[in-house]
Amino acid sequence: MTPKLRSANLYKANLSRVNLSKTDLCGCYLGRANLSGANPSLAEFRNADLSQADLRGADLSWADLSKADLSLANLSKADLSGANFHKADLTKTDLSGADLSGTDLSEANLTKADLREAYLIRTQALDCNFTEVIFTGACLEDWKINQGTKLKHVICEYAYLKYDYTQDKFIERRPKNETQNFAPGEFTCLFQKALETVDLTFSNGIDWKAFLLSFQQLREEYGEEYLSIQAIEKKSSGSFLIRLEVPLDASKAEIERQAKTLYDTKLSTLEGIYRAELKASHDQLASSRQRSANLWEIVKQQANKPII
């Protein structure tokens, strides 16, 4: 049976290292409570007040904190993976070193929060307010942001785009040069630009003719002035990444779907042509070999005729 503490007054309560897994704490007043090292995984904190609470190193994985007040709370090095912070107040919250992998931060307010060295891998941050947030050293692999995501006056010296699971470390630093840091406003420009792009990955190499044909058709639909190639990258694995610039109001997911569908269609058509040409080449080669064989027989016959 799931324990229920709904709407309880737990102001300044000492719940350090307590197992609160799956507990119903909706609407609770936990202001300045000590939950450091606690295990509230899968717990429900909807509309709870956790302002100035100590949650250092707590396990809040898959917990529901939607619309909760966590302003000025300390969540450093907490496990927040898969947690729901939809419309939560995380103003001035310490999230340094926290794991927010797969976390839902949609429409949350993180104004002036500290996200130094945080894991933001596959984090959903649509319409999230990151105004004046510190991102230095954070990993932003596959995080999801949109035009409603606020990145105004962000503080970031450098960030990482990938996490290496085998070595347990962040990789692909930006800026790439270890001796350089972002200039003021450069981080925001970089990721706002990313909002206007679609990345197409070709893991098994690329047929350039098929891609160009599909890209031309895609441009005819969206307009040549609104769709262009921003970059082409060849990975060490042999795969290719093509980054397209797209209209601000366009559906990136739809463009990606269309681009892949068109490419697959063109590739299938071209492969049919290639096979037909190859068969024709084989047929021509067989015919040529037969003609050569016939010619050889004639030569032999002529060679066997007596000289008059």
Short mmCIF file of C-alpha atoms in Angstrom, two decimals:
data_model
loop_
_atom_site.label_atom_id
_atom_site.label_comp_id
_atom_site.label_asym_id
_atom_site.label_seq_id
_atom_site.Cartn_x
_atom_site.Cartn_y
_atom_site.Cartn_z
CA MET A 1 0.00 0.00 0.00
CA THR A 2 1.37 3.43 -0.96
CA PRO A 3 2.03 5.61 2.14
CA LYS A 4 0.09 8.88 2.17
CA LEU A 5 1.24 12.14 3.72
CA ARG A 6 -0.85 14.32 1.45
CA SER A 7 -0.93 17.99 2.53
CA ALA A 8 1.01 17.26 5.74
CA ASN A 9 3.01 20.04 7.41
CA LEU A 10 6.60 18.82 7.43
CA TYR A 11 8.31 22.19 7.73
CA LYS A 12 11.97 21.73 8.70
CA ALA A 13 11.37 17.98 9.14
CA ASN A 14 14.48 15.78 9.24
CA LEU A 15 13.88 13.07 6.65
CA SER A 16 17.52 12.53 5.79
CA ARG A 17 18.16 9.08 4.29
CA VAL A 18 14.52 8.09 4.85
CA ASN A 19 12.92 5.74 2.31
CA LEU A 20 9.96 7.66 0.87
CA SER A 21 9.70 5.66 -2.32
CA LYS A 22 6.21 5.79 -3.86
CA THR A 23 4.93 7.98 -1.00
CA ASP A 24 2.05 10.39 -1.67
CA LEU A 25 3.37 13.81 -0.61
CA CYS A 26 1.12 15.91 -2.83
CA GLY A 27 0.53 19.38 -1.42
CA CYS A 28 2.89 18.81 1.52
CA TYR A 29 4.70 21.71 3.14
CA LEU A 30 8.34 20.63 3.20
CA GLY A 31 9.93 24.05 3.35
CA ARG A 32 13.52 23.84 4.69
CA ALA A 33 13.07 20.10 5.27
CA ASN A 34 16.17 17.90 5.28
CA LEU A 35 15.83 15.15 2.67
CA SER A 36 19.52 14.79 1.90
CA GLY A 37 20.33 11.26 0.83
CA ALA A 38 16.65 10.30 1.06
CA ASN A 39 14.92 7.95 -1.37
CA PRO A 40 11.68 9.56 -2.62
CA SER A 41 11.91 7.77 -5.98
CA LEU A 42 8.53 7.40 -7.69
CA ALA A 43 7.02 9.59 -4.95
CA GLU A 44 4.29 12.15 -5.69
CA PHE A 45 5.09 15.78 -4.84
CA ARG A 46 2.53 17.54 -7.01
CA ASN A 47 1.92 21.09 -5.75
CA ALA A 48 4.20 20.44 -2.75
CA ASP A 49 6.25 23.23 -1.17
CA LEU A 50 9.92 22.21 -1.04
CA SER A 51 11.33 25.72 -1.01
CA GLN A 52 14.80 25.89 0.56
CA ALA A 53 14.69 22.12 1.21
CA ASP A 54 17.93 20.15 1.41
CA LEU A 55 17.76 17.39 -1.21
CA ARG A 56 21.47 16.89 -1.78
CA GLY A 57 22.16 13.45 -3.21
CA ALA A 58 18.50 12.43 -2.91
CA ASP A 59 17.02 9.83 -5.25
CA LEU A 60 14.05 11.52 -6.91
CA SER A 61 14.14 9.37 -10.03
CA TRP A 62 10.73 9.13 -11.69
CA ALA A 63 9.13 11.25 -8.96
CA ASP A 64 6.25 13.57 -9.84
CA LEU A 65 7.13 17.15 -8.85
CA SER A 66 4.84 18.91 -11.30
CA LYS A 67 3.85 22.39 -10.12
CA ALA A 68 5.97 21.95 -6.98
CA ASP A 69 7.83 24.87 -5.40
CA LEU A 70 11.54 24.05 -5.20
CA SER A 71 12.82 27.61 -5.18
CA LEU A 72 16.17 27.99 -3.40
CA ALA A 73 16.26 24.23 -2.75
CA ASN A 74 19.55 22.31 -2.83
CA LEU A 75 19.40 19.41 -5.30
CA SER A 76 23.11 19.14 -5.98
CA LYS A 77 24.16 15.67 -7.15
CA ALA A 78 20.57 14.44 -6.82
CA ASP A 79 19.22 11.71 -9.10
CA LEU A 80 16.35 13.38 -10.94
CA SER A 81 16.35 11.06 -13.95
CA GLY A 82 12.90 10.58 -15.44
CA ALA A 83 11.32 12.94 -12.89
CA ASN A 84 8.42 15.23 -13.82
CA PHE A 85 9.04 18.94 -13.10
CA HIS A 86 6.33 20.22 -15.44
CA LYS A 87 5.50 23.82 -14.44
CA ALA A 88 7.62 23.50 -11.29
CA ASP A 89 9.31 26.52 -9.68
CA LEU A 90 13.07 25.90 -9.55
CA THR A 91 14.10 29.53 -9.18
CA LYS A 92 17.64 29.86 -7.77
CA THR A 93 17.76 26.10 -7.17
CA ASP A 94 21.14 24.39 -6.85
CA LEU A 95 21.16 21.58 -9.43
CA SER A 96 24.93 21.35 -9.83
CA GLY A 97 26.04 17.84 -10.72
CA ALA A 98 22.43 16.61 -10.69
CA ASP A 99 21.27 13.90 -13.10
CA LEU A 100 18.35 15.24 -15.12
CA SER A 101 18.52 12.56 -17.82
CA GLY A 102 15.10 12.14 -19.41
CA THR A 103 13.62 14.65 -16.96
CA ASP A 104 10.56 16.70 -17.95
CA LEU A 105 11.29 20.40 -17.38
CA SER A 106 8.60 21.64 -19.76
CA GLU A 107 7.24 25.05 -18.73
CA ALA A 108 9.34 24.96 -15.55
CA ASN A 109 10.96 28.12 -14.19
CA LEU A 110 14.70 27.72 -13.57
CA THR A 111 15.59 31.41 -13.45
CA LYS A 112 19.06 31.85 -11.88
CA ALA A 113 19.37 28.11 -11.16
CA ASP A 114 22.81 26.49 -10.95
CA LEU A 115 23.22 23.66 -13.49
CA ARG A 116 27.00 23.42 -13.43
CA GLU A 117 28.17 19.95 -14.50
CA ALA A 118 24.58 18.70 -14.59
CA TYR A 119 23.43 15.81 -16.78
CA LEU A 120 20.80 17.17 -19.19
CA ILE A 121 20.81 14.11 -21.44
CA ARG A 122 17.53 13.81 -23.39
CA THR A 123 15.97 16.34 -21.02
CA GLN A 124 12.63 17.75 -22.16
CA ALA A 125 12.93 21.52 -21.76
CA LEU A 126 10.17 22.82 -24.04
CA ASP A 127 9.00 26.31 -23.02
CA CYS A 128 11.36 26.17 -20.04
CA ASN A 129 12.72 29.39 -18.54
CA PHE A 130 16.53 29.20 -18.26
CA THR A 131 17.06 32.94 -17.81
CA GLU A 132 20.43 33.65 -16.11
CA VAL A 133 21.04 29.93 -15.50
CA ILE A 134 24.63 28.71 -15.03
CA PHE A 135 25.34 25.93 -17.56
CA THR A 136 29.14 25.72 -17.26
CA GLY A 137 30.34 22.13 -17.64
CA ALA A 138 26.85 20.69 -18.22
CA CYS A 139 26.17 17.91 -20.73
CA LEU A 140 23.36 18.76 -23.17
CA GLU A 141 23.21 15.58 -25.24
CA ASP A 142 19.94 15.37 -27.21
CA TRP A 143 18.14 17.81 -24.92
CA LYS A 144 14.87 19.04 -26.37
CA ILE A 145 14.27 22.79 -26.55
CA ASN A 146 12.01 24.94 -28.71
CA GLN A 147 11.29 28.55 -29.56
CA GLY A 148 9.56 28.93 -26.20
CA THR A 149 12.70 27.92 -24.30
CA LYS A 150 14.22 31.05 -22.74
CA LEU A 151 18.03 31.21 -22.79
CA LYS A 152 18.39 34.89 -21.98
CA HIS A 153 21.59 36.01 -20.20
CA VAL A 154 22.75 32.41 -19.72
CA ILE A 155 26.11 32.02 -17.97
CA CYS A 156 28.28 29.34 -19.56
CA GLU A 157 32.03 29.09 -20.02
CA TYR A 158 31.86 25.72 -21.80
CA ALA A 159 29.48 22.78 -22.22
CA TYR A 160 29.49 19.22 -23.55
CA LEU A 161 27.35 17.68 -26.30
CA LYS A 162 27.88 13.97 -25.55
CA TYR A 163 28.29 11.55 -22.66
CA ASP A 164 30.65 8.57 -22.98
CA TYR A 165 29.04 5.73 -21.04
CA THR A 166 32.10 3.47 -21.28
CA GLN A 167 34.42 6.08 -19.77
CA ASP A 168 31.74 7.75 -17.61
CA LYS A 169 32.60 11.26 -18.72
CA PHE A 170 31.31 14.16 -20.79
CA ILE A 171 32.82 14.55 -24.27
CA GLU A 172 32.60 16.84 -27.34
CA ARG A 173 33.35 20.04 -25.49
CA ARG A 174 32.20 23.37 -26.87
CA PRO A 175 34.21 25.43 -27.57
CA LYS A 176 36.39 22.59 -28.89
CA ASN A 177 39.62 24.31 -27.85
CA GLU A 178 40.22 23.42 -24.19
CA THR A 179 41.90 26.77 -23.60
CA GLN A 180 38.91 28.77 -24.84
CA ASN A 181 35.56 29.61 -23.26
CA PHE A 182 32.32 30.97 -24.68
CA ALA A 183 32.20 34.71 -25.11
CA PRO A 184 29.22 36.40 -23.39
CA GLY A 185 26.06 35.50 -25.31
CA GLU A 186 27.81 32.89 -27.49
CA PHE A 187 26.13 29.92 -25.79
CA THR A 188 22.68 31.39 -26.39
CA CYS A 189 23.49 32.14 -30.04
CA LEU A 190 24.76 28.59 -30.57
CA PHE A 191 21.66 26.88 -29.23
CA GLN A 192 19.16 29.37 -30.60
CA LYS A 193 20.71 28.63 -34.00
CA ALA A 194 20.26 24.94 -33.29
CA LEU A 195 16.56 25.58 -32.86
CA GLU A 196 16.38 26.38 -36.55
CA THR A 197 18.06 23.21 -37.80
CA VAL A 198 17.24 19.58 -38.46
CA ASP A 199 19.94 16.91 -38.25
CA LEU A 200 19.72 13.99 -40.69
CA THR A 201 21.93 11.02 -39.81
CA PHE A 202 22.92 8.40 -42.38
CA SER A 203 24.47 5.50 -40.46
CA ASN A 204 25.18 3.28 -43.47
CA GLY A 205 26.77 5.85 -45.73
CA ILE A 206 24.85 7.97 -48.21
CA ASP A 207 23.86 7.81 -51.87
CA TRP A 208 24.45 11.43 -52.88
CA LYS A 209 22.28 11.25 -55.98
CA ALA A 210 19.33 9.96 -53.91
CA PHE A 211 19.92 12.67 -51.30
CA LEU A 212 20.11 15.51 -53.83
CA LEU A 213 16.94 14.35 -55.59
CA SER A 214 15.06 14.09 -52.28
CA PHE A 215 16.45 17.43 -51.05
CA GLN A 216 15.37 19.19 -54.26
CA GLN A 217 11.85 17.83 -53.82
CA LEU A 218 11.81 18.94 -50.19
CA ARG A 219 12.90 22.45 -51.19
CA GLU A 220 10.14 22.63 -53.78
CA GLU A 221 7.64 22.03 -51.00
CA TYR A 222 9.06 24.44 -48.40
CA GLY A 223 10.65 26.99 -50.73
CA GLU A 224 14.30 27.24 -51.73
CA GLU A 225 14.77 30.36 -49.62
CA TYR A 226 13.57 28.57 -46.46
CA LEU A 227 15.44 25.27 -46.67
CA SER A 228 19.18 24.92 -47.11
CA ILE A 229 22.14 22.77 -46.08
CA GLN A 230 24.04 24.30 -43.17
CA ALA A 231 26.69 21.62 -42.70
CA ILE A 232 27.82 18.15 -43.78
CA GLU A 233 29.86 16.09 -41.33
CA LYS A 234 31.51 12.72 -41.81
CA LYS A 235 31.87 10.77 -38.56
CA SER A 236 34.75 8.45 -37.70
CA SER A 237 32.31 5.53 -37.91
CA GLY A 238 31.74 6.33 -41.58
CA SER A 239 28.25 7.72 -41.00
CA PHE A 240 27.20 11.14 -42.29
CA LEU A 241 25.31 13.97 -40.60
CA ILE A 242 23.63 16.60 -42.76
CA ARG A 243 22.30 19.66 -40.95
CA LEU A 244 19.45 21.51 -42.64
CA GLU A 245 18.36 25.05 -41.91
CA VAL A 246 14.58 25.14 -41.68
CA PRO A 247 11.85 27.79 -41.21
CA LEU A 248 11.34 28.91 -37.61
CA ASP A 249 7.67 27.98 -37.61
CA ALA A 250 8.13 24.62 -39.36
CA SER A 251 7.70 21.28 -37.64
CA LYS A 252 11.22 19.89 -37.35
CA ALA A 253 9.91 16.39 -36.70
CA GLU A 254 7.76 16.52 -39.85
CA ILE A 255 10.64 17.80 -42.00
CA GLU A 256 12.91 15.06 -40.66
CA ARG A 257 10.23 12.44 -41.38
CA GLN A 258 9.64 13.77 -44.91
CA ALA A 259 13.36 14.00 -45.67
CA LYS A 260 13.96 10.40 -44.63
CA THR A 261 10.89 9.13 -46.50
CA LEU A 262 11.86 10.96 -49.69
CA TYR A 263 15.45 9.74 -49.43
CA ASP A 264 14.37 6.11 -48.94
CA THR A 265 12.00 6.39 -51.93
CA LYS A 266 14.64 7.90 -54.21
CA LEU A 267 17.23 5.38 -53.02
CA SER A 268 14.89 2.47 -53.74
CA THR A 269 14.22 3.81 -57.26
CA LEU A 270 17.92 4.33 -57.96
CA GLU A 271 18.82 0.89 -56.64
CA GLY A 272 16.34 -0.57 -59.13
CA ILE A 273 18.05 1.36 -61.91
CA TYR A 274 21.48 0.28 -60.68
CA ARG A 275 20.40 -3.37 -60.66
CA ALA A 276 18.96 -3.05 -64.18
CA GLU A 277 22.17 -1.42 -65.41
CA LEU A 278 24.23 -4.11 -63.71
CA LYS A 279 22.12 -6.84 -65.30
CA ALA A 280 22.49 -5.12 -68.66
CA SER A 281 26.24 -5.03 -68.12
CA HIS A 282 26.24 -8.73 -67.31
CA ASP A 283 24.13 -9.46 -70.39
CA GLN A 284 26.42 -7.34 -72.56
CA LEU A 285 29.45 -9.10 -71.10
CA ALA A 286 27.90 -12.53 -71.76
CA SER A 287 27.07 -11.48 -75.34
CA SER A 288 30.59 -10.16 -75.83
CA ARG A 289 32.04 -13.39 -74.49
CA GLN A 290 29.83 -15.39 -76.88
CA ARG A 291 30.94 -13.26 -79.82
CA SER A 292 34.55 -13.77 -78.76
CA ALA A 293 33.99 -17.51 -78.50
CA ASN A 294 32.41 -17.56 -81.97
CA LEU A 295 35.27 -15.51 -83.35
CA TRP A 296 37.75 -17.88 -81.74
CA GLU A 297 36.01 -20.85 -83.40
CA ILE A 298 36.26 -19.09 -86.78
CA VAL A 299 39.93 -18.35 -86.16
CA LYS A 300 40.56 -22.00 -85.26
CA GLN A 301 38.65 -23.18 -88.31
CA GLN A 302 40.62 -20.86 -90.53
CA ALA A 303 43.83 -22.01 -88.88
CA ASN A 304 42.98 -25.66 -89.58
CA LYS A 305 42.38 -25.09 -93.30
CA PRO A 306 45.19 -26.34 -95.50
CA ILE A 307 47.35 -23.75 -97.12
CA ILE A 308 46.96 -23.82 -100.94
#
